[in-house]
Tab-separated table of C-alpha atoms in Angstrom:
chain	number	residue	atom	x	y	z
A	1	UNK	CA	183.536	66.240	36.017
A	2	UNK	CA	180.213	67.161	34.265
A	3	UNK	CA	181.864	65.710	30.970
A	4	UNK	CA	182.834	62.659	32.712
A	5	UNK	CA	179.812	61.854	35.398
A	6	UNK	CA	175.883	62.175	34.546
A	7	UNK	CA	174.006	65.172	35.404
A	8	UNK	CA	171.987	63.314	37.831
A	9	UNK	CA	174.783	61.771	39.669
A	10	UNK	CA	176.320	64.923	40.324
A	11	UNK	CA	173.082	66.295	41.786
A	12	UNK	CA	172.643	63.489	43.976
A	13	UNK	CA	176.491	64.138	44.893
A	14	UNK	CA	175.779	67.651	45.835
A	15	UNK	CA	172.381	66.473	47.861
A	16	UNK	CA	174.271	64.300	50.190
A	17	UNK	CA	176.967	67.235	50.533
A	18	UNK	CA	179.466	66.281	47.972
A	19	UNK	CA	180.492	69.578	46.196
A	20	UNK	CA	184.162	68.994	45.400
A	21	UNK	CA	186.619	66.721	44.082
A	22	UNK	CA	188.487	66.708	47.193
A	23	UNK	CA	185.262	65.878	49.148
A	24	UNK	CA	184.369	63.113	46.904
A	25	UNK	CA	187.911	61.427	47.104
A	26	UNK	CA	188.450	62.047	50.846
A	27	UNK	CA	185.527	59.552	51.423
A	28	UNK	CA	185.804	55.842	51.656
A	29	UNK	CA	184.289	54.090	48.627
A	30	UNK	CA	181.947	52.294	51.230
A	31	UNK	CA	181.101	55.730	52.646
A	32	UNK	CA	180.381	57.131	49.320
A	33	UNK	CA	178.268	54.359	48.441
A	34	UNK	CA	176.191	54.421	51.700
A	35	UNK	CA	175.540	58.287	51.444
A	36	UNK	CA	174.399	57.870	47.562
A	37	UNK	CA	172.872	54.583	47.378
A	38	UNK	CA	175.460	53.495	44.507
A	39	UNK	CA	176.619	50.145	44.774
A	40	UNK	CA	180.546	49.709	45.841
A	41	UNK	CA	181.607	49.086	42.368
A	42	UNK	CA	179.830	52.061	41.215
A	43	UNK	CA	181.321	54.272	43.643
A	44	UNK	CA	184.894	53.152	43.008
A	45	UNK	CA	184.104	54.266	39.160
A	46	UNK	CA	182.893	57.685	40.102
A	47	UNK	CA	185.823	58.198	42.510
A	48	UNK	CA	188.350	57.018	39.828
A	49	UNK	CA	187.947	60.196	37.633
A	50	UNK	CA	189.015	62.827	40.230
A	51	UNK	CA	191.573	60.476	41.790
A	52	UNK	CA	193.223	60.151	38.257
A	53	UNK	CA	192.930	64.109	37.742
A	54	UNK	CA	194.868	64.574	41.159
A	55	UNK	CA	197.253	61.870	40.604
A	56	UNK	CA	198.363	63.470	36.901
A	57	UNK	CA	198.240	66.884	38.518
A	58	UNK	CA	200.561	65.750	41.644
A	59	UNK	CA	203.148	64.382	39.105
A	60	UNK	CA	202.885	67.041	36.891
A	61	UNK	CA	203.538	69.472	39.925
A	62	UNK	CA	206.346	67.006	40.799
A	63	UNK	CA	207.835	67.268	37.421
A	64	UNK	CA	207.920	70.867	37.229
A	65	UNK	CA	209.714	71.212	40.661
A	66	UNK	CA	212.410	68.852	39.926
A	67	UNK	CA	215.542	70.022	38.184
């Protein structure tokens, strides 16, 4: 997600043990904000990117499986 999130934010995520999209979206927004020092609104924005990609990927997978 380096094309959509600033490098310093990605570094901050790694520093607190968030090293994958899955680990990022598995946290509650409040927990992400607490761990990273982001506001809740900022944390929601950060989680929006991978959640959208996962949702899109899931829909595509379903589309390919349904005749």
